[in-house]
PDB file of C-alpha atoms in Angstrom:
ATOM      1  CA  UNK A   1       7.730  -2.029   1.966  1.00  0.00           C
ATOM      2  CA  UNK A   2       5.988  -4.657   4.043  1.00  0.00           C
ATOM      3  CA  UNK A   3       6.690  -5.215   8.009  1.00  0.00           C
ATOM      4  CA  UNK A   4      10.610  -5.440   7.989  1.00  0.00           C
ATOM      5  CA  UNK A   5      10.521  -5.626   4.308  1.00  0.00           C
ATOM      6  CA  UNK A   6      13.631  -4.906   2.370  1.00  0.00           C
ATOM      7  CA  UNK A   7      13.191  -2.542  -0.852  1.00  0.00           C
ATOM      8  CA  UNK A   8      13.958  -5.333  -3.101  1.00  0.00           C
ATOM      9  CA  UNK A   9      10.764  -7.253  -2.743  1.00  0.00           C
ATOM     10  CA  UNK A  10       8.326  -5.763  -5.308  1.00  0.00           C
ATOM     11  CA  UNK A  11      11.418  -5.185  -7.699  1.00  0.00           C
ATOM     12  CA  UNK A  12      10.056  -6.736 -10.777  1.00  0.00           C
ATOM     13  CA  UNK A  13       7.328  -4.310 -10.474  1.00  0.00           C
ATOM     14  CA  UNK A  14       9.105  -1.036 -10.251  1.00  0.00           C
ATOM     15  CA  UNK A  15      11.156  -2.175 -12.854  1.00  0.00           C
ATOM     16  CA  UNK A  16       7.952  -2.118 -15.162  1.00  0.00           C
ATOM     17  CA  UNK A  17       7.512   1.166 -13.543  1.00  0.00           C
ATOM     18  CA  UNK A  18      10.523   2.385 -14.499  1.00  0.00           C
ATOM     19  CA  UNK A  19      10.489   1.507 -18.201  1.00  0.00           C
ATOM     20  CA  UNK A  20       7.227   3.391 -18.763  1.00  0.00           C
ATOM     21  CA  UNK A  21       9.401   6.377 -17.562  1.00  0.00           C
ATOM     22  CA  UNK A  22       8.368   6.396 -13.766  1.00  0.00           C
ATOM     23  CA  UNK A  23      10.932   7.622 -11.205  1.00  0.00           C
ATOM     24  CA  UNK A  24      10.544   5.003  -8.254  1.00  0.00           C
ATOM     25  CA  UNK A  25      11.939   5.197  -4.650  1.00  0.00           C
ATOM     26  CA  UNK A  26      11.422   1.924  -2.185  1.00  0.00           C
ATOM     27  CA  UNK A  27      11.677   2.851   1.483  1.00  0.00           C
ATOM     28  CA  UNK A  28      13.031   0.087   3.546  1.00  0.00           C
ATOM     29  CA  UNK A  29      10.892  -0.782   6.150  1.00  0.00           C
ATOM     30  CA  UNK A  30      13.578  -0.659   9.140  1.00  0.00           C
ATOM     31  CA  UNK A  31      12.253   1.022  11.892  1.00  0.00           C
ATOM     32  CA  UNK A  32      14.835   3.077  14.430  1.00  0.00           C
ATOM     33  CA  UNK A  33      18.111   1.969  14.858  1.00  0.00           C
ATOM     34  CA  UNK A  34      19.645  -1.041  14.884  1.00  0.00           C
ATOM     35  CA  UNK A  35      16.586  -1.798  12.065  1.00  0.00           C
ATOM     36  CA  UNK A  36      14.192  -3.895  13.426  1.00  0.00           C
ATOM     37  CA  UNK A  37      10.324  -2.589  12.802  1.00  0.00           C
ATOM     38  CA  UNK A  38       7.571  -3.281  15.130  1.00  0.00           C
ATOM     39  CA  UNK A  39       4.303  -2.003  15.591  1.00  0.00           C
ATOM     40  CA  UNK A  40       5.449   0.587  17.938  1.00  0.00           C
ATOM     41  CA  UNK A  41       4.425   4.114  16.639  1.00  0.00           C
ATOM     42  CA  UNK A  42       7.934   5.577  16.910  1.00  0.00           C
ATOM     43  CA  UNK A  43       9.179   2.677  14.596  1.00  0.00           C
ATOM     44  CA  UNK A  44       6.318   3.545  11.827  1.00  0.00           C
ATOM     45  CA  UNK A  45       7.288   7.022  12.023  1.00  0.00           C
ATOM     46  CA  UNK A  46      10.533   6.675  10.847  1.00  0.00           C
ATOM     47  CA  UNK A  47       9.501   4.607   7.701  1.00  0.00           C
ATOM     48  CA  UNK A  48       7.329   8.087   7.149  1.00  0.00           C
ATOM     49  CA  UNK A  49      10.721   9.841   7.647  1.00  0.00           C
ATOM     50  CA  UNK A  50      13.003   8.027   5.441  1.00  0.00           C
ATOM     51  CA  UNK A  51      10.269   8.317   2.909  1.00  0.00           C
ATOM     52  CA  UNK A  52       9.989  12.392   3.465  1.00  0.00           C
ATOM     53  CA  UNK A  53      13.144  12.477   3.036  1.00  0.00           C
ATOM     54  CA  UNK A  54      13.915  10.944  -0.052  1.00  0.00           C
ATOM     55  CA  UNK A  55      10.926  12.675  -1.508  1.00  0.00           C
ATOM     56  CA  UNK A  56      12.426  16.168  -0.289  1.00  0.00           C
ATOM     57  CA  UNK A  57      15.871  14.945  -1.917  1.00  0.00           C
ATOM     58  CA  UNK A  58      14.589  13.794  -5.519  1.00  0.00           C
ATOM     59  CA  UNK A  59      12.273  17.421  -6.029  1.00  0.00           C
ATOM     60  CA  UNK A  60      15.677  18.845  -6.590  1.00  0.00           C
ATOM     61  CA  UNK A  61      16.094  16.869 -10.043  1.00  0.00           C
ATOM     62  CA  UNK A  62      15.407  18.524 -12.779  1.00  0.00           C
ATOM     63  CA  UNK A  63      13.752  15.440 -14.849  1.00  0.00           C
ATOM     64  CA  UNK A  64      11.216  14.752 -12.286  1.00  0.00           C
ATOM     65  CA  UNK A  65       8.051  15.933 -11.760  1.00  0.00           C
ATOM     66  CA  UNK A  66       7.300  16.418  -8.155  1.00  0.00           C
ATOM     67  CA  UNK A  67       3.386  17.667  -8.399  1.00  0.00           C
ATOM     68  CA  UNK A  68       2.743  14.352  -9.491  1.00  0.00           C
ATOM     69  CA  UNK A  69       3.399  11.530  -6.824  1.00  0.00           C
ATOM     70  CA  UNK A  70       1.894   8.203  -6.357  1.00  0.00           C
ATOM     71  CA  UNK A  71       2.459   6.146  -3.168  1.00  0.00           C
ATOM     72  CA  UNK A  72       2.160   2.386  -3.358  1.00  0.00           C
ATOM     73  CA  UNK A  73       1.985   0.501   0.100  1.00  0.00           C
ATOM     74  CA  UNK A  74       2.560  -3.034   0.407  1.00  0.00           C
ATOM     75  CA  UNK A  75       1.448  -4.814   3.970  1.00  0.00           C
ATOM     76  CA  UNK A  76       2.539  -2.450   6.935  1.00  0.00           C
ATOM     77  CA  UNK A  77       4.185  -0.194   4.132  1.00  0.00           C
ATOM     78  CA  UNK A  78      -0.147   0.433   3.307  1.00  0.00           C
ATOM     79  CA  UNK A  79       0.227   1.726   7.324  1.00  0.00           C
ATOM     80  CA  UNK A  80       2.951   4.133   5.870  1.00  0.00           C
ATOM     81  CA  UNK A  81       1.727   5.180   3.227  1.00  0.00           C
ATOM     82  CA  UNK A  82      -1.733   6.813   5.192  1.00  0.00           C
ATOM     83  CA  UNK A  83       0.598   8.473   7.252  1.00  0.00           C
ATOM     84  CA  UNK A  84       2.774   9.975   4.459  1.00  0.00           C
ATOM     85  CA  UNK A  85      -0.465  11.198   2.479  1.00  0.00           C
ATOM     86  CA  UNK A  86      -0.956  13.666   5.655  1.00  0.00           C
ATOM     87  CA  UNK A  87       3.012  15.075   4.845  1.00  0.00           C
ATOM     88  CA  UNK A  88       3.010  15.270   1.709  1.00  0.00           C
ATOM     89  CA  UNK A  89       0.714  17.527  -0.544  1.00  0.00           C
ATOM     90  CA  UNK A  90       1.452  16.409  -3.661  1.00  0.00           C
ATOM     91  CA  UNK A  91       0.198  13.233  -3.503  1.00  0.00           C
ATOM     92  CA  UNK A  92      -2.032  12.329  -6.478  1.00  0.00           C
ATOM     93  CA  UNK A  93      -3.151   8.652  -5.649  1.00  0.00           C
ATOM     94  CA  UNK A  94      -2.304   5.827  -3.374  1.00  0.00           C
ATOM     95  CA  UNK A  95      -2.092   1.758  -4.042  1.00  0.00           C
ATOM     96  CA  UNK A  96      -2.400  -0.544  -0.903  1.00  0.00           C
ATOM     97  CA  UNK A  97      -1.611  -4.288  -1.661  1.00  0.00           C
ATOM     98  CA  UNK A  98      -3.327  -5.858   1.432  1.00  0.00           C
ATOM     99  CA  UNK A  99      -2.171  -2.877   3.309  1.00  0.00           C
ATOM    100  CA  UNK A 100      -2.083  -3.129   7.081  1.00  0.00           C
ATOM    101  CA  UNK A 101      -4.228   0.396   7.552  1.00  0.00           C
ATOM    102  CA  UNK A 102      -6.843  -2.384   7.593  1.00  0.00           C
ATOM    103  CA  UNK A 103      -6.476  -4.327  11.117  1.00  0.00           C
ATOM    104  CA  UNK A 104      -8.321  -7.128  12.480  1.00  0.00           C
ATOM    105  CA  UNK A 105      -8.287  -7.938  15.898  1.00  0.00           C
ATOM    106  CA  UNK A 106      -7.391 -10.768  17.522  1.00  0.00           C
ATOM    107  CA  UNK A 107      -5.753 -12.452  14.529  1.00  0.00           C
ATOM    108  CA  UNK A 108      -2.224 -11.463  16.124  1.00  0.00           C
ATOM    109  CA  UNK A 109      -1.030 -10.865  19.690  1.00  0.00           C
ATOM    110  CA  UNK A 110      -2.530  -8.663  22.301  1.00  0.00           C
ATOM    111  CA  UNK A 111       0.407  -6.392  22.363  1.00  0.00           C
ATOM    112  CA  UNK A 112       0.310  -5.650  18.222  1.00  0.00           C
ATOM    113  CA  UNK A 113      -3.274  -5.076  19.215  1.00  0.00           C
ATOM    114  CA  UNK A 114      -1.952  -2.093  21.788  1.00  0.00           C
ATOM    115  CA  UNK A 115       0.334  -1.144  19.294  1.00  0.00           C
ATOM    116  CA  UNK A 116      -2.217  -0.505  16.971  1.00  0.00           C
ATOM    117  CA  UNK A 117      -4.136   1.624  19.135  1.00  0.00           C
ATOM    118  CA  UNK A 118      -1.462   3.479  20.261  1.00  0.00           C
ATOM    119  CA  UNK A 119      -0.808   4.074  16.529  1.00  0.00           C
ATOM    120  CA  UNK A 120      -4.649   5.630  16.324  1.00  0.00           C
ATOM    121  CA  UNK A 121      -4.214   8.062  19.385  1.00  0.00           C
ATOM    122  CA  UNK A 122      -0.564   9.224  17.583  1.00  0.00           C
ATOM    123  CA  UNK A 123       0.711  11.257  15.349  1.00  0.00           C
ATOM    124  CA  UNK A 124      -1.659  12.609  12.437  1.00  0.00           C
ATOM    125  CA  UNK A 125      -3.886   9.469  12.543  1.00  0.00           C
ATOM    126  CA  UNK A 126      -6.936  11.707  13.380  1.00  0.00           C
ATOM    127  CA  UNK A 127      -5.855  14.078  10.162  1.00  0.00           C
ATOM    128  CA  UNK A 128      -5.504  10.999   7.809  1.00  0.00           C
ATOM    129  CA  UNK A 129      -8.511  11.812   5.302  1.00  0.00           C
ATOM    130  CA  UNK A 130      -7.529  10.581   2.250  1.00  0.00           C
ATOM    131  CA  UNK A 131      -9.728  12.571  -0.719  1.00  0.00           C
ATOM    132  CA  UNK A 132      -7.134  11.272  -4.015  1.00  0.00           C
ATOM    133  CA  UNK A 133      -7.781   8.181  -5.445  1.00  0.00           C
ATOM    134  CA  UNK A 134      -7.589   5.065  -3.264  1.00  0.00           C
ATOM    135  CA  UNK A 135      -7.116   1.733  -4.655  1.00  0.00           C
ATOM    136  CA  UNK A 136      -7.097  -1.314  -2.599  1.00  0.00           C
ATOM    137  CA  UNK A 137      -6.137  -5.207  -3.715  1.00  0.00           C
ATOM    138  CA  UNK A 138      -6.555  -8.005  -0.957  1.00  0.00           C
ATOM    139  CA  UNK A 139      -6.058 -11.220  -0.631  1.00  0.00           C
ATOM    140  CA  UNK A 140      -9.251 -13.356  -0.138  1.00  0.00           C
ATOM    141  CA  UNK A 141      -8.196 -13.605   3.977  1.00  0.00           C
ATOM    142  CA  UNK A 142      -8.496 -10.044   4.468  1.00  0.00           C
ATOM    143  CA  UNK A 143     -11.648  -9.551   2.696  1.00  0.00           C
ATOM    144  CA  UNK A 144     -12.499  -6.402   4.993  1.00  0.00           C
ATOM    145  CA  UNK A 145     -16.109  -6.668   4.644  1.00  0.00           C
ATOM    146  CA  UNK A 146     -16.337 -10.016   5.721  1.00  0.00           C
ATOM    147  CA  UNK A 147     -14.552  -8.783   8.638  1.00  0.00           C
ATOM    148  CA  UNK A 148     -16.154  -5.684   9.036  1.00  0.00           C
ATOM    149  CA  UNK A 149     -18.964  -6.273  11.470  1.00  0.00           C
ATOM    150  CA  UNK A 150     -15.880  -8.271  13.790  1.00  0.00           C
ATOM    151  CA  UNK A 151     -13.799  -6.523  16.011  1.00  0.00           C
ATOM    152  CA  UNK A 152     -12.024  -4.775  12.777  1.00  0.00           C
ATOM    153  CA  UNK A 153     -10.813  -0.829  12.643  1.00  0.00           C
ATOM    154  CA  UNK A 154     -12.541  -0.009   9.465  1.00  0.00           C
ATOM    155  CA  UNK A 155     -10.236   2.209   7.552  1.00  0.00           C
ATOM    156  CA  UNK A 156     -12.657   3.097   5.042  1.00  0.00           C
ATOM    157  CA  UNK A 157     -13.946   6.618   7.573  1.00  0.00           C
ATOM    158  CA  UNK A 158     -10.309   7.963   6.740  1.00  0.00           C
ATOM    159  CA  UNK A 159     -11.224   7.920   2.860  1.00  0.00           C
ATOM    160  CA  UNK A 160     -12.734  11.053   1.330  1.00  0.00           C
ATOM    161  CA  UNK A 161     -12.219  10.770  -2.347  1.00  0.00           C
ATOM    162  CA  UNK A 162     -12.631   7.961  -5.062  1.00  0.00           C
ATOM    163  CA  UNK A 163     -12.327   4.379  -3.620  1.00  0.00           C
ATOM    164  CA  UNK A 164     -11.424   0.782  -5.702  1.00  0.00           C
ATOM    165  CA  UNK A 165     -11.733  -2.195  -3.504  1.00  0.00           C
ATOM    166  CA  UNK A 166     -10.862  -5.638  -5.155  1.00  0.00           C
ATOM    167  CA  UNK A 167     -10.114  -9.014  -4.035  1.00  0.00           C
ATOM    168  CA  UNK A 168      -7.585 -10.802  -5.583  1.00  0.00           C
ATOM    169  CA  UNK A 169      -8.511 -14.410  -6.576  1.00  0.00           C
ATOM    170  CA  UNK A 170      -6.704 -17.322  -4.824  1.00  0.00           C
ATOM    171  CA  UNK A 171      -4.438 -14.502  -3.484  1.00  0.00           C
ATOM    172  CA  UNK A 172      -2.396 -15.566  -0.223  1.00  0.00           C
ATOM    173  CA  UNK A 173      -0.820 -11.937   1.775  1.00  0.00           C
ATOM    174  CA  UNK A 174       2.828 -13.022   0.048  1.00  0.00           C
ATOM    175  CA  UNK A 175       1.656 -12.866  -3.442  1.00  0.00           C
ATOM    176  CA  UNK A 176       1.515  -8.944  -3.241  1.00  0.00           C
ATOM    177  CA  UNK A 177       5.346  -9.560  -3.435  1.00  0.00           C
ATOM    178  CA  UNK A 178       7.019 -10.357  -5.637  1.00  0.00           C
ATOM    179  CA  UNK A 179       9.204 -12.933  -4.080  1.00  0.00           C
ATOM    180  CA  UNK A 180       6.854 -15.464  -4.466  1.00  0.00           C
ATOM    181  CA  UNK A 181       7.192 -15.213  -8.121  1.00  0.00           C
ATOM    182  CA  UNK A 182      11.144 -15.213  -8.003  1.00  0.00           C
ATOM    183  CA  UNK A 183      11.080 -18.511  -6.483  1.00  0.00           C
ATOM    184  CA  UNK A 184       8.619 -19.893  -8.514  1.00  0.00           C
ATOM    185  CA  UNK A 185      10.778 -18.854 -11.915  1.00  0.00           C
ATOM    186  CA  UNK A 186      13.948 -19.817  -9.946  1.00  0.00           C
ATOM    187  CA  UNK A 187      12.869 -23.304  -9.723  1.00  0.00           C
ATOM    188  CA  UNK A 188      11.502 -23.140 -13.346  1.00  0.00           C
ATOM    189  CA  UNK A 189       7.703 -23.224 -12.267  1.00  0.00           C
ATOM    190  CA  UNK A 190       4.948 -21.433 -14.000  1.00  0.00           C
ATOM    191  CA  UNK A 191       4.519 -17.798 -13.074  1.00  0.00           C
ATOM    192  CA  UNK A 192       3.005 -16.526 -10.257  1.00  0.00           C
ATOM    193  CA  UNK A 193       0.052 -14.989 -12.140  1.00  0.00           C
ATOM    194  CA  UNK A 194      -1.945 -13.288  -9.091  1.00  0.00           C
ATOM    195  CA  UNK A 195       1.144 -11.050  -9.102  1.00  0.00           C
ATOM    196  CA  UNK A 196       0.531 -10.427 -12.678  1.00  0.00           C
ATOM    197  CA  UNK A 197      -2.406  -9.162 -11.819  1.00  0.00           C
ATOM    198  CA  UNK A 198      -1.743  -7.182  -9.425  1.00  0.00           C
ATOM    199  CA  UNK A 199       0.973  -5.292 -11.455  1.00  0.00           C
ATOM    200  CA  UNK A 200      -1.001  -5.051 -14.068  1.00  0.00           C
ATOM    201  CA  UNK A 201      -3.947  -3.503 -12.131  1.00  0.00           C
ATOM    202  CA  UNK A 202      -1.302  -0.644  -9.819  1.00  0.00           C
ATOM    203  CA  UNK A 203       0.491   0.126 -13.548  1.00  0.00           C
ATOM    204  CA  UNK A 204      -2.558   1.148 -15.093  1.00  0.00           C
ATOM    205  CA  UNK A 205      -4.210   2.861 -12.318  1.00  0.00           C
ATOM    206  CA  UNK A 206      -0.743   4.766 -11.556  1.00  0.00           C
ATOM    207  CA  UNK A 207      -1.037   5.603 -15.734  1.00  0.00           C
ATOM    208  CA  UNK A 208      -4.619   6.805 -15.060  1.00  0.00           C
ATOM    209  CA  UNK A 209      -4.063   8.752 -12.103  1.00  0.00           C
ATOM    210  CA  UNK A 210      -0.185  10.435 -13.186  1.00  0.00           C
ATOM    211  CA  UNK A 211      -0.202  10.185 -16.528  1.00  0.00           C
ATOM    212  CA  UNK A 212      -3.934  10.670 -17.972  1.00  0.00           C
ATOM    213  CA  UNK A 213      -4.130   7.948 -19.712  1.00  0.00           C
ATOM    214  CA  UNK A 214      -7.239   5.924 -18.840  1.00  0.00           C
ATOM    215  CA  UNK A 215      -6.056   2.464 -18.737  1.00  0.00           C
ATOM    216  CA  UNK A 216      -7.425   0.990 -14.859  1.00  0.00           C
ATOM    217  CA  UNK A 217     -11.164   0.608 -15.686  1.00  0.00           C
ATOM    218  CA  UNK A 218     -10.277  -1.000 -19.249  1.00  0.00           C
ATOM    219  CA  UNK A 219      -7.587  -2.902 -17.291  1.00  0.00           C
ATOM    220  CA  UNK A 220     -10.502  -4.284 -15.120  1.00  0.00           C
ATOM    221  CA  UNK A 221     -13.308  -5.286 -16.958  1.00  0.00           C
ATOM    222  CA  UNK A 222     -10.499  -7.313 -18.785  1.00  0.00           C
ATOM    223  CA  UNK A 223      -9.246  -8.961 -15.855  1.00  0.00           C
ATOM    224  CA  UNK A 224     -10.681 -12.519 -14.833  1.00  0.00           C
ATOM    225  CA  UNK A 225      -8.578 -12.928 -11.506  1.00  0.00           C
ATOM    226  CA  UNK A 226     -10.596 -10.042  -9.734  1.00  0.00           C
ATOM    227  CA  UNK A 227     -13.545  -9.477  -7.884  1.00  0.00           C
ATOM    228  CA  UNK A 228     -14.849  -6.503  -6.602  1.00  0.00           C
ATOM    229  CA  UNK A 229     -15.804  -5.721  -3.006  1.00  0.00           C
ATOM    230  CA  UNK A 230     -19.001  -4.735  -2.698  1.00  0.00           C
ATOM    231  CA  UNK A 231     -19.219  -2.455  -0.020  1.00  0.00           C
TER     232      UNK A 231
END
């Protein structure tokens, strides 16, 4: 989940998830007790922990596969989610919805600035090499190679294996949620169809990646709310 993100708001997807016969597990994003996440390193880790935990927990059911795991990070849960690759082997590929693993300076306060660099000189940061498929949907703010040549920690040196970068058209950091949509169909609006797309384009690369079934570049080329980032 995103920066003090409860494990309700990407529920539509996982639900989609879970009818193609995916087991799914959202990890609040709560931080150490009493539940309040910040940058701090200590608070990240224990996202990692909840997450190693529930992963230890579900390998003892019989009707799951646990060689075959996908992680999908949205915002600061993208943060988590490079940390978790390091713990856990059976990781086959990872999603990051405008994941935070990408930080730009000087777009927030000095002190989340520290706190990412303390996050960098922690942990397993220096053994984050990420060699399973890595995709990557952003809204058109991030855009990390617009950014790159700023003062920007480019995550792409951690990645060692097959890499999908996309922008997602029109796409503000909230419409990687999917509470955006739920208020838009609460108030009877249209859908919110840049979430569309981005559910559409994690399902199929999940399917490709767990399941064999090679649906993500199909599910591309047929998708008009895309562009790639050329990198």
């Amino acid at each position: 989940c995103s920066y003090n993100g409860m494990s309700f708001e990407n529920y539509s997807l996982f639900e989609q998830l879970a009818s193609r016969g995916y087991v799914v597990a959202s990890v609040t994003s709560v931080g150490r007790y009493p539940g309040d996440m910040t940058m701090k390193y200590a608070d990240l880790s224990e996202q990692v922990k909840d997450a190693l935990q529930i992963i230890h927990t579900l390998s003892f059911e019989k009707n799951i596969d646990a060689s075959r795991i996908g992680l999908i990070g949205y915002s600061w849960g993208g943060m988590a989610s490079a940390y978790l690759s390091v713990e856990v082997p059976d990781v086959k590929c990872i999603v990051s919805l405008d994941g935070s693993e990408y930080h730009q300076y000087g777009l927030g306060s000095k002190e989340e600035d520290l706190d990412f660099d303390s996050i960098r000189q922690q942990g397993n940061f220096e053994k984050i090499k990420i060699t399973m498929p890595y995709l990557r949907l952003e809204s058109a703010a991030t855009d990390t190679i617009k950014n790159r040549n700023r003062n920007f920690y480019p995550f792409s040196q951690n990645l060692n294996g097959p890499e999908f970068f996309y922008t997602v058209l029109k796409a503000a950091h909230a419409d990687f949620s999917c509470v955006s949509d739920l208020v838009l169909a609460s108030g009877n609006c249209d859908g919110n169809s840049k979430f569309t797309t981005v559910s559409n384009l994690t399902i199929s690369f999940l399917d490709t990646y767990l399941k064999n079934q090679a649906l993500f570049e199909k599910t591309v080329k047929n998708n008009s709310g895309i562009i790639p980032v050329n990198k």
